[in-house]
CSV table of C-alpha atoms and ligand atoms in Angstrom, one decimal:
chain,number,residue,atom,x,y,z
A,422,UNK,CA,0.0,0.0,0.0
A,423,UNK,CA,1.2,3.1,-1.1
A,424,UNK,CA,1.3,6.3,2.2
A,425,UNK,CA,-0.2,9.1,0.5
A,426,UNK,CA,1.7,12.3,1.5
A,427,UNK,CA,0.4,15.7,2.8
A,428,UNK,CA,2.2,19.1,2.2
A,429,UNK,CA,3.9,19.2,5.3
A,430,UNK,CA,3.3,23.0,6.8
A,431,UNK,CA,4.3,23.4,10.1
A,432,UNK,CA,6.9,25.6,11.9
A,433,UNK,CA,9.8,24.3,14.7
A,434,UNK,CA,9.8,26.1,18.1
A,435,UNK,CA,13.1,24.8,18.9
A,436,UNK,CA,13.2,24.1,22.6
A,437,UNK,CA,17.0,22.9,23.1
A,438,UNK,CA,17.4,25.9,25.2
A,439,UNK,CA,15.0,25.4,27.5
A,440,UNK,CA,13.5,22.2,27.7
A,441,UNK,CA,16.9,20.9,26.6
A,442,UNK,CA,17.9,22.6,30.0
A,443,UNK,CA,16.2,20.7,31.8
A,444,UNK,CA,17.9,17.6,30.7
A,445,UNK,CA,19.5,15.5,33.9
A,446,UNK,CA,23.2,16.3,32.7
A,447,UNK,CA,22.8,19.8,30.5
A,448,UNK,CA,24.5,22.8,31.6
A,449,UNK,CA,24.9,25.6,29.3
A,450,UNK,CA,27.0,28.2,29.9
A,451,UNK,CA,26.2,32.0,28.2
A,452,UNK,CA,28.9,31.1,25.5
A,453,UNK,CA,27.2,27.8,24.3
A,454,UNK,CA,23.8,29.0,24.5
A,455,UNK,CA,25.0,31.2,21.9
A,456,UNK,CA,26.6,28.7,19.7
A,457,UNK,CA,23.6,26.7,20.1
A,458,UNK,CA,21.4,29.6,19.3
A,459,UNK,CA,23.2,30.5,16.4
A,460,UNK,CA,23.7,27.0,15.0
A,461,UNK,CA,19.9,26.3,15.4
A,462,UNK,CA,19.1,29.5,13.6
A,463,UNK,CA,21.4,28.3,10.4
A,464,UNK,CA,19.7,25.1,10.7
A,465,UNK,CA,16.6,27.1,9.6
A,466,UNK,CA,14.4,26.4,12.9
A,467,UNK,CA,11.6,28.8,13.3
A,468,UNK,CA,11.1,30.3,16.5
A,469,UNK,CA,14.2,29.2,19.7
A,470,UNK,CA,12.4,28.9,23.3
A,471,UNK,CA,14.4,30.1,25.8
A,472,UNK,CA,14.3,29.4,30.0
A,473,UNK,CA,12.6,31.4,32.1
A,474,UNK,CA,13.8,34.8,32.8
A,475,UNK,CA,12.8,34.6,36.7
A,476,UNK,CA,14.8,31.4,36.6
A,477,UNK,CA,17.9,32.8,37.7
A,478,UNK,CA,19.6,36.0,37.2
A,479,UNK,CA,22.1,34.9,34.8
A,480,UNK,CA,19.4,33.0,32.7
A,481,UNK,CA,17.6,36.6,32.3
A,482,UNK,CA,20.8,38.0,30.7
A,483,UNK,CA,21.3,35.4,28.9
A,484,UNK,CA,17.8,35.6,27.4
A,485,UNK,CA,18.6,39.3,26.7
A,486,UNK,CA,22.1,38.7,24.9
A,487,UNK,CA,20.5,36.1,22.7
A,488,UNK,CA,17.5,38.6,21.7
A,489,UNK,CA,20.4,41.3,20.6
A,490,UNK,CA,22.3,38.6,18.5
A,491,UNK,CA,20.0,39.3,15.5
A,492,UNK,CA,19.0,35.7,14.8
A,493,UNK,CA,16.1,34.9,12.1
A,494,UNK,CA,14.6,32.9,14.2
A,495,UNK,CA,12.2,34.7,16.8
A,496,UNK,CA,13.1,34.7,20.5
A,497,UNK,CA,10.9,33.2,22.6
A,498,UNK,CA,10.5,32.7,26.7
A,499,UNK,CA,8.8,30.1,28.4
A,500,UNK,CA,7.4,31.5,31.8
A,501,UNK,CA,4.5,30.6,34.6
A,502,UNK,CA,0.9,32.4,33.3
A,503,UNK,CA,2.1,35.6,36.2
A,504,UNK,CA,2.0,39.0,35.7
A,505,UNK,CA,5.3,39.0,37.4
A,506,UNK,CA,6.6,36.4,35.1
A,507,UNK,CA,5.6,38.4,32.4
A,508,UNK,CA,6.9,41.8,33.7
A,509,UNK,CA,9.9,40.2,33.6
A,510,UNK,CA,9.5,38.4,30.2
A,511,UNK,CA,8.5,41.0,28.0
A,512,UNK,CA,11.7,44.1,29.7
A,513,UNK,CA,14.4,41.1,27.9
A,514,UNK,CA,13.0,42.1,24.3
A,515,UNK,CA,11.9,38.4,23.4
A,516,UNK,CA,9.8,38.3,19.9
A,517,UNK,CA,7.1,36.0,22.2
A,518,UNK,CA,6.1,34.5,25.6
A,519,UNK,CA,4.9,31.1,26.0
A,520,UNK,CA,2.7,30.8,28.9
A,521,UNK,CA,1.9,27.4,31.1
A,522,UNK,CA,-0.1,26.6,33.8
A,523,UNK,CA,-1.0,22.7,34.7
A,524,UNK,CA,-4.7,22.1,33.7
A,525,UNK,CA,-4.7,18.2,35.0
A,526,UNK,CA,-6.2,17.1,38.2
A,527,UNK,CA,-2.9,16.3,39.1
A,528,UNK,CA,-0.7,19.6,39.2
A,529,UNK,CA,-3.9,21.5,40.5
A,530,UNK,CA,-4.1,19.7,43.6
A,531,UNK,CA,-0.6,18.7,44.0
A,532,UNK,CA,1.6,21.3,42.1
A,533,UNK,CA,0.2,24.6,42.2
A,534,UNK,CA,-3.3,24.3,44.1
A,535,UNK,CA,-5.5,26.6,42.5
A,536,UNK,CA,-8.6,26.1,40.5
A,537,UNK,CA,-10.1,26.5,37.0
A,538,UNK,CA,-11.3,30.0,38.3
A,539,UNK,CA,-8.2,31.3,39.1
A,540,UNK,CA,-6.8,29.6,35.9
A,541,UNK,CA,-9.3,31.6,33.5
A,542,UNK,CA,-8.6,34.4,35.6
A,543,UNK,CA,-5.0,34.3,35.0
A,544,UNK,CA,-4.8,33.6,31.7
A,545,UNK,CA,-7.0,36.8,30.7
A,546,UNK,CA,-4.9,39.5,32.8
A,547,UNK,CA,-1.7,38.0,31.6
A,548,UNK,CA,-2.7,37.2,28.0
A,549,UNK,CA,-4.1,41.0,28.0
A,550,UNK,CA,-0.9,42.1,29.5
A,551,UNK,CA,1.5,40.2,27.3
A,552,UNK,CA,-0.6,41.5,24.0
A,553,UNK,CA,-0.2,45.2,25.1
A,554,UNK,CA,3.5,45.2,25.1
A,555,UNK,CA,2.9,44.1,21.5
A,556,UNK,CA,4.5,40.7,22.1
A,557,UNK,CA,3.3,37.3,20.6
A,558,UNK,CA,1.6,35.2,23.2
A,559,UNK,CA,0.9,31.3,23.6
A,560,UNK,CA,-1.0,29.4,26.4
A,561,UNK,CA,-0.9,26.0,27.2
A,562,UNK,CA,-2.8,24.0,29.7
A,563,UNK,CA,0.7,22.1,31.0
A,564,UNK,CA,-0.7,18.1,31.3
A,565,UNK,CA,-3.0,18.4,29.0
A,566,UNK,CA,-3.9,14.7,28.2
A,567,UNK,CA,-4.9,14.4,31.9
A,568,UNK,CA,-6.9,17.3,31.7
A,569,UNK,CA,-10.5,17.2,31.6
A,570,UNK,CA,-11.7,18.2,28.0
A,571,UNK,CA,-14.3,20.4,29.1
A,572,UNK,CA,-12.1,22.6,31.0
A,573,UNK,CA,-9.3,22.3,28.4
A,574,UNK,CA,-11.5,23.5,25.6
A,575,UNK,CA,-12.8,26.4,27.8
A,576,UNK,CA,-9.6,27.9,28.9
A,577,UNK,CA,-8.2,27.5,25.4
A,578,UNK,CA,-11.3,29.1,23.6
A,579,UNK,CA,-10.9,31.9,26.3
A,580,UNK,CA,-7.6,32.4,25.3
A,581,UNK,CA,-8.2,32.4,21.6
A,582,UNK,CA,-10.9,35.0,21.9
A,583,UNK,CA,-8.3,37.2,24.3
A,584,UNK,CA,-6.2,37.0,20.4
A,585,UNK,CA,-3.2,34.7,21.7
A,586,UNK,CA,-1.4,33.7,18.5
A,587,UNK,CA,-1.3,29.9,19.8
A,588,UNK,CA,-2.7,27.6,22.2
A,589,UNK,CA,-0.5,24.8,23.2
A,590,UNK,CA,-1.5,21.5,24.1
A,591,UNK,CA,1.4,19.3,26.3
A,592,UNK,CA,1.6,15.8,26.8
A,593,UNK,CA,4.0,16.8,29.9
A,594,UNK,CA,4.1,12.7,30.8
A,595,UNK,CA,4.0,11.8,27.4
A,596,UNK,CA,1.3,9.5,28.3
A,597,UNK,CA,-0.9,9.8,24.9
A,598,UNK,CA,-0.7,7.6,21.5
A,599,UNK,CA,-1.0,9.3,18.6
A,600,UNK,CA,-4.2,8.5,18.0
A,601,UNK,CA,-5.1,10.3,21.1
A,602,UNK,CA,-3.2,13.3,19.7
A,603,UNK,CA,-4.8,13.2,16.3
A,604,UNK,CA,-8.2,13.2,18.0
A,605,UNK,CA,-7.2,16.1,20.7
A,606,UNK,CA,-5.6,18.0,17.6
A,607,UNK,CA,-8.8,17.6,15.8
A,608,UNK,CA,-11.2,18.3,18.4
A,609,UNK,CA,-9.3,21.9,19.0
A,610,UNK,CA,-8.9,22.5,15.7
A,611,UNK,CA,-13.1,22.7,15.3
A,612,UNK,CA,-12.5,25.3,18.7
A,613,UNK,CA,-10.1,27.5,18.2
A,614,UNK,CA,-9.2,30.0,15.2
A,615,UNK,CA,-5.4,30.4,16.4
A,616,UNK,CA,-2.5,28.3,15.6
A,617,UNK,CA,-1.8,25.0,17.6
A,618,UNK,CA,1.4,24.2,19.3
A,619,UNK,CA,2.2,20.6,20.6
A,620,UNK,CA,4.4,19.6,23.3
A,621,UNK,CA,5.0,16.3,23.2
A,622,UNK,CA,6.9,14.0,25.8
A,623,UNK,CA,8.8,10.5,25.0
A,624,UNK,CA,8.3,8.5,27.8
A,625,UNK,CA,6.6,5.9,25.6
A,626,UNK,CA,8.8,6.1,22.5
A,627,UNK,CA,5.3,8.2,21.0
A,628,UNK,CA,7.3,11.7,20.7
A,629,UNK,CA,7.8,11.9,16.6
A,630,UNK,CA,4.8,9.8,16.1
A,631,UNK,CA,2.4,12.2,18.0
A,632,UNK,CA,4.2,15.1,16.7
A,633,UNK,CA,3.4,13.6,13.1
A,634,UNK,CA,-0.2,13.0,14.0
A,635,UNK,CA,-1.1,16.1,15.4
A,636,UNK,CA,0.3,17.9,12.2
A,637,UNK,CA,-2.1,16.0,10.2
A,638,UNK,CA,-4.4,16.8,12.7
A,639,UNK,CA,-3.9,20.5,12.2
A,640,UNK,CA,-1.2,21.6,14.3
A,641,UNK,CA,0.8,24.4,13.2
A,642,UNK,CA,3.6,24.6,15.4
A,643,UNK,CA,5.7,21.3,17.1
A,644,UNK,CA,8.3,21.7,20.0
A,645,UNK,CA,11.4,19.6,19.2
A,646,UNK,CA,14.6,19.4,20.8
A,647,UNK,CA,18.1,18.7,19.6
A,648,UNK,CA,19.0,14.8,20.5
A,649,UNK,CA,15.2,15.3,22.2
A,650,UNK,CA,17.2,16.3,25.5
A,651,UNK,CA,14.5,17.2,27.9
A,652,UNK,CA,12.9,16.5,31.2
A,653,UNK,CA,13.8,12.6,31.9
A,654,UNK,CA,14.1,11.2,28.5
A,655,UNK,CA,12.9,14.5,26.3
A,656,UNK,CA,10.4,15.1,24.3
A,657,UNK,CA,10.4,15.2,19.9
A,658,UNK,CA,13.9,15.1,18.3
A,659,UNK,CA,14.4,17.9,15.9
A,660,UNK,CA,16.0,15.0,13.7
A,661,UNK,CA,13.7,12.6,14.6
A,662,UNK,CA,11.2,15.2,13.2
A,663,UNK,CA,12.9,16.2,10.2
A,664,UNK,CA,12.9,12.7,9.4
A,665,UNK,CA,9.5,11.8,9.4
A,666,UNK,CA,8.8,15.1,8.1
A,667,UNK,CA,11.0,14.6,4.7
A,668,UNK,CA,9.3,11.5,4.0
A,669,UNK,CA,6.0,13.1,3.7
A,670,UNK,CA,7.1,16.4,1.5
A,671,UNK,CA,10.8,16.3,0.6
A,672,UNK,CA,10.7,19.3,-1.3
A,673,UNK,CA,9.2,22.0,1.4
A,674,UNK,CA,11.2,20.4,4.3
A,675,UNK,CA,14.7,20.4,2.2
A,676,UNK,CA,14.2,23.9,0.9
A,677,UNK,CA,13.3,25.5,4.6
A,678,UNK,CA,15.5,23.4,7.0
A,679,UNK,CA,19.8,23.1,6.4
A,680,UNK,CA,19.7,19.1,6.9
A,681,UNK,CA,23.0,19.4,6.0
A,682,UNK,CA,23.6,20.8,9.5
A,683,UNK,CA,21.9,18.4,10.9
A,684,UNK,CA,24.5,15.9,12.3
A,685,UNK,CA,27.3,18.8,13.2
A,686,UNK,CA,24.4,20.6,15.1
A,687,UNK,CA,23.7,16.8,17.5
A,688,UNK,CA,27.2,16.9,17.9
A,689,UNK,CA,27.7,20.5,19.2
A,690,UNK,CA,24.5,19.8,21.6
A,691,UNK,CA,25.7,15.5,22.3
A,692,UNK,CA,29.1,17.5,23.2
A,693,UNK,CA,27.6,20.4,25.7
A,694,UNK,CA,25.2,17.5,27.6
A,695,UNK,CA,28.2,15.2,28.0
A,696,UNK,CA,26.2,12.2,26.1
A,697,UNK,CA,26.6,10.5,22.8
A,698,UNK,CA,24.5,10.2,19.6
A,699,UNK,CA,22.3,7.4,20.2
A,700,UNK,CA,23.5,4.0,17.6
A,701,UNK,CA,19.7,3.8,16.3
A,702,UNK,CA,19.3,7.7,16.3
A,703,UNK,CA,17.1,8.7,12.8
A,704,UNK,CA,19.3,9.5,10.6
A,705,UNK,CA,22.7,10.2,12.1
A,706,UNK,CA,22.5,7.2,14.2
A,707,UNK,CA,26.1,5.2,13.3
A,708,UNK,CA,23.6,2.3,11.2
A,709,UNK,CA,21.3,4.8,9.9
A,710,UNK,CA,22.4,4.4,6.4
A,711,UNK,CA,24.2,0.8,6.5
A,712,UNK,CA,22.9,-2.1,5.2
A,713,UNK,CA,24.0,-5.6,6.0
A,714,UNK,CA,22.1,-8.8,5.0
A,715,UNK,CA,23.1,-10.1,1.0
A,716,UNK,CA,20.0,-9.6,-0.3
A,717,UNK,CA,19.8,-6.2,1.3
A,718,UNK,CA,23.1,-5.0,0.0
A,719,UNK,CA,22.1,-6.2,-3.5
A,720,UNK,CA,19.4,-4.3,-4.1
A,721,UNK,CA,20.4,-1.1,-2.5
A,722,UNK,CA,23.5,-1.3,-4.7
A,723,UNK,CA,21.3,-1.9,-7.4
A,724,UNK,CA,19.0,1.0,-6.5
A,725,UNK,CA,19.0,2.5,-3.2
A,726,UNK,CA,14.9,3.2,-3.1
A,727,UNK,CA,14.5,-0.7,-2.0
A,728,UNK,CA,16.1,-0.1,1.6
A,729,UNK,CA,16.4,3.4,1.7
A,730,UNK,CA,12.9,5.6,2.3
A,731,UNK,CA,15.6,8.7,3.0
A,732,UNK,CA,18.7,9.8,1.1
A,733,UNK,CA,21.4,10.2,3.1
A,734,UNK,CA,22.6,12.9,0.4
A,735,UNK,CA,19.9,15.1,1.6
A,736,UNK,CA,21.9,15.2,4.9
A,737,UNK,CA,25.1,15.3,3.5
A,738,UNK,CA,25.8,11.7,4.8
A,739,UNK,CA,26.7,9.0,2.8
A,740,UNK,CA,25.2,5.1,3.0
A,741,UNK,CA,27.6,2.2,3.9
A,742,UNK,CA,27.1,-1.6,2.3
A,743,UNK,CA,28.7,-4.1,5.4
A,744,UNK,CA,30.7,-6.6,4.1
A,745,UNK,CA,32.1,-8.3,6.9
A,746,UNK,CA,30.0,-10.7,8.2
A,747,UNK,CA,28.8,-14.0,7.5
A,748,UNK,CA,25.3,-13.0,5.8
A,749,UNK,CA,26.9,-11.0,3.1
A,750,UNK,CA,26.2,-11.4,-0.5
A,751,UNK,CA,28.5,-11.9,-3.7
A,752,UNK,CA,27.0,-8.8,-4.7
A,753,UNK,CA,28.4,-7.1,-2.3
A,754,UNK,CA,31.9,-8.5,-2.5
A,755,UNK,CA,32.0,-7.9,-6.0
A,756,UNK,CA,31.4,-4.5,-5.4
A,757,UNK,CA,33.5,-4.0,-2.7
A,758,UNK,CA,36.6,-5.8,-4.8
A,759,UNK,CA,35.8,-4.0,-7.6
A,760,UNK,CA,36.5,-0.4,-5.2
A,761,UNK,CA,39.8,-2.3,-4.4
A,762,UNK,CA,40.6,-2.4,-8.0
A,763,UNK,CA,40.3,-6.2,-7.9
A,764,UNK,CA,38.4,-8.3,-10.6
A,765,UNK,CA,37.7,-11.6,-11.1
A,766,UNK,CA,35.3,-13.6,-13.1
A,767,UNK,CA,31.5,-14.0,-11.1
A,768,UNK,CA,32.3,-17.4,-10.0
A,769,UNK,CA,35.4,-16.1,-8.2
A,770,UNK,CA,33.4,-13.6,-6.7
A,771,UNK,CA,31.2,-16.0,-5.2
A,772,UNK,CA,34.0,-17.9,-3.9
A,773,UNK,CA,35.3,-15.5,-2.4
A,774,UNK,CA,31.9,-14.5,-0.9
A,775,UNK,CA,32.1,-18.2,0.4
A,776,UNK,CA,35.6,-17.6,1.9
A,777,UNK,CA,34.5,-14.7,3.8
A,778,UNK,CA,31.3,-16.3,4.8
A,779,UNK,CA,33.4,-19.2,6.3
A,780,UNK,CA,36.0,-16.8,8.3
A,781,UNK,CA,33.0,-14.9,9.8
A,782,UNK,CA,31.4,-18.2,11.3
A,783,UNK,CA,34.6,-18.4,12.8
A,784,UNK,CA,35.1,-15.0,14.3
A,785,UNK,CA,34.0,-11.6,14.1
A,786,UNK,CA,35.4,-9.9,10.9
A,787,UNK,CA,36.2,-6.2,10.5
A,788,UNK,CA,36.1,-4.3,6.9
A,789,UNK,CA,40.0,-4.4,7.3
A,790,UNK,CA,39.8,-8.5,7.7
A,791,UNK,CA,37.6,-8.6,4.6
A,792,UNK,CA,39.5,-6.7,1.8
A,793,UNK,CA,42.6,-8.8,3.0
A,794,UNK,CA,40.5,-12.0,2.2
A,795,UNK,CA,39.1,-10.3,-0.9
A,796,UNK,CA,42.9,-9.2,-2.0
A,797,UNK,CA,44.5,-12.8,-0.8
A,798,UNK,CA,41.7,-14.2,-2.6
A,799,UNK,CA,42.7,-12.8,-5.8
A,800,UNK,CA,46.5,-13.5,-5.4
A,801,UNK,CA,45.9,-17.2,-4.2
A,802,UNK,CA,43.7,-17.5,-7.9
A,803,UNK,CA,46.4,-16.0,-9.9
A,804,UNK,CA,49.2,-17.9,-8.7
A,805,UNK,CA,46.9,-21.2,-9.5
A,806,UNK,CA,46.7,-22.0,-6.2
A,807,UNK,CA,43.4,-24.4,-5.3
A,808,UNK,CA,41.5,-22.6,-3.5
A,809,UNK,CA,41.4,-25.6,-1.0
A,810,UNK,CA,44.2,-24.4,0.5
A,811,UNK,CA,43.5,-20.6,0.7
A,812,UNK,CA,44.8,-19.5,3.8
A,813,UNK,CA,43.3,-16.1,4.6
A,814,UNK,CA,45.3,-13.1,5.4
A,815,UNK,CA,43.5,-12.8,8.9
A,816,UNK,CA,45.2,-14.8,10.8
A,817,UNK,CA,47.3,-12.1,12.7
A,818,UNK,CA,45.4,-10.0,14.9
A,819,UNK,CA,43.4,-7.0,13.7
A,820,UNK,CA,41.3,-4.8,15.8
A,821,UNK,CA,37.6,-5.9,15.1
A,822,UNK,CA,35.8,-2.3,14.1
B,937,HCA,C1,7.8,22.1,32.0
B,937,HCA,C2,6.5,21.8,31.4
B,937,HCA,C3,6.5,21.6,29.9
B,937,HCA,C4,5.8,22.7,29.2
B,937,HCA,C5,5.3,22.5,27.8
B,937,HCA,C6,4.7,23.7,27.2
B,937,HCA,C7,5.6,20.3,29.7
B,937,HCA,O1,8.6,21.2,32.1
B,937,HCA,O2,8.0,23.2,32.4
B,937,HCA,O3,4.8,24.8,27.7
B,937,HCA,O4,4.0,23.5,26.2
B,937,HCA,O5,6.1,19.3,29.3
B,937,HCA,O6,4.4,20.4,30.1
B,937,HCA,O7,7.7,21.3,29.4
B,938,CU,CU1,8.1,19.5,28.5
């Protein structure tokens, strides 16, 4: 069955900065919020959330600096639906404030104790104040999956006739599915006339998933993270997004995002966090683009379309074909000799193939191990040797990669 695609309009409200700050081991010092900033803006991301002003003193100036650096991208702080929060919010020259207050059950009784009164109540004198200093506003009901619906829809169609430019909806456990997404996505879309922003946790592995549903659901606006860094284990990967998102509409993701940048910009973050690229990360994960089993490595060499549903190209990456192991194909020895200039008749090849299927039963090869078998191979079969008694090249020791 054929996925039929959508024209995939959305914008990135990269939260790196700010969720990503919340990640267990982040730290980001003035200079590499900066970097960060700036390399997120090259990437092309649409809007960068920043930490709370009223955080700390040093997290308000940083806020200001990274307003005056002139970025493309607008400038935006994440702060508690208070007038003081705001106050504060709107003197560090951000281009918009995103306002939260916990909507579930939950953080009413247990986080901040107040009611849906008090909530509406809030929201209109700080949504009114925001708008006056002429600054773009969003309100999101923090929890929202755990929310009740009626009061969800109330306080966001109060806050959509106040003229906020978004509503957000947060899956702050990252409890939902995607379907639940799509259907919360939908159900404010019929509500509210403003855009939609999601907010979407990964404790379930849902993050790019329910991002991607609520898009087709008719949000306008998805939070990602570099990595997905985040409270415990993050929320959307920018990547993981970008992904997903290329799949559906190539051509309007690759002309407004700098995929290019894509893997330099999880290295700059990986490096600031202290952690690693995950192995099985989309796309810049180390196997993203290497394909092992024969009849895998045929056809991609053949045409990359049968194994590939992204071109590495597209982020300047290039695809790998593994050889050494003991379910590679003669295909792809042949091609692999034929890159080290060695060729032999088909039949050859496919002994070979056998030779190197043989060594790898007994051990764990490396690429190294398998162009010497390839190359002693050849020179056993030219010096009419049987190749009964090929005795591979291997047999000293070589550092398994
Ligand atoms: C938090 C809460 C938040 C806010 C999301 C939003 C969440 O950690 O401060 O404002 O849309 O996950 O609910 O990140
Ligand atoms: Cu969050």
């Amino acid at each position: 069955m054929q996925c039929a695609p959508f024209r995939a309009v959305f914008s990135i409200i990269d939260s790196t900065l700010r969720e990503g700050e919340q990640f267990a081991s982040a730290y980001f010092d003035t200079e590499s919020k900066i970097k960060i900033a700036k390399a997120l803006d090259r990437f092309g991301v649409d809007y960068i959330e920043l930490t709370s002003p009223v955080a700390s003193e040093q997290s308000r100036r940083d806020c200001e600096t990274i307003c005056k650096l002139g970025l493309k991208a607008k400038v935006l702080t994440h702060i508690r639906c208070t007038l003081e929060d705001a106050r504060v919010a709107v003197e560090t020259g951000v281009h918009g404030v995103n306002l939260l207050i916990g909507t579930s059950s939950q953080l009413m009784r247990h986080s901040h104790g107040k009611d849906m009164d008090y909530i509406l109540q809030a929201v209109t004198e700080v949504v009114q104040y925001v708008k006056s200093k002429g600054v773009e506003v969003r309100f999101s009901g923090e929890d929202s999956f755990r929310s009740s619906l009626a009061d969800l829809l109330g306080v966001y169609s109060l806050a959509d006739r106040l003229g906020v430019d978004r509503v957000g909806i947060a899956d702050t456990v990252g409890c939902a599915s995607p379907r639940q997404v799509y259907r919360l996505v939908s159900t404010l879309r019929g509500v509210v006339g403003c855009d939609i922003e999601v907010h979407l946790h990964n404790d379930t592995g849902c993050a790019i998933a329910n991002a991607y549903c609520a898009i087709e659901a008719g949000a306008t606006h998805v939070d990602t993270s570099v990595l997905g860094l985040g409270e415990r284990n993050g929320i959307t990967s920018l990547g993981g997004l970008m992904a997903r998102m290329v799949v559906e509409d190539r051509a309007s993701v690759a002309s407004r995002y700098r995929l290019h940048m894509l893997k330099d910009l999880e290295l700059l973050v990986a490096e600031a966090v202290d952690v690693s690229v995950p192995f099985n990360n989309p796309v810049t994960g180390s196997s993203a683009f290497t394909h092992k089993a024969g009849i895998h490595a045929k056809a991609v060499l053949n045409n990359p379309s049968t194994y590939e549903v992204l071109d590495p190209a597209d982020f300047g990456l290039t695809r790998h074909v593994h050889i050494a192991s003991r379910l590679t194909g003669w295909n792809a020895i042949k091609a692999r000799a034929l890159q080290l200039n060695v060729h032999m008749t088909d039949t050859q090849y496919k002994e070979c193939t056998g030779k190197v299927k043989a060594m790898a039963d007994v051990r764990q090869l490396s690429s190294n191990d398998t162009d010497d078998i390839i190359r002693a191979f050849q020179h056993c079969e030219q010096d009419g040797q049987s190749s009964e008694h090929f005795i591979p090249a291997i047999n000293r020791k070589v550092p398994v990669s």
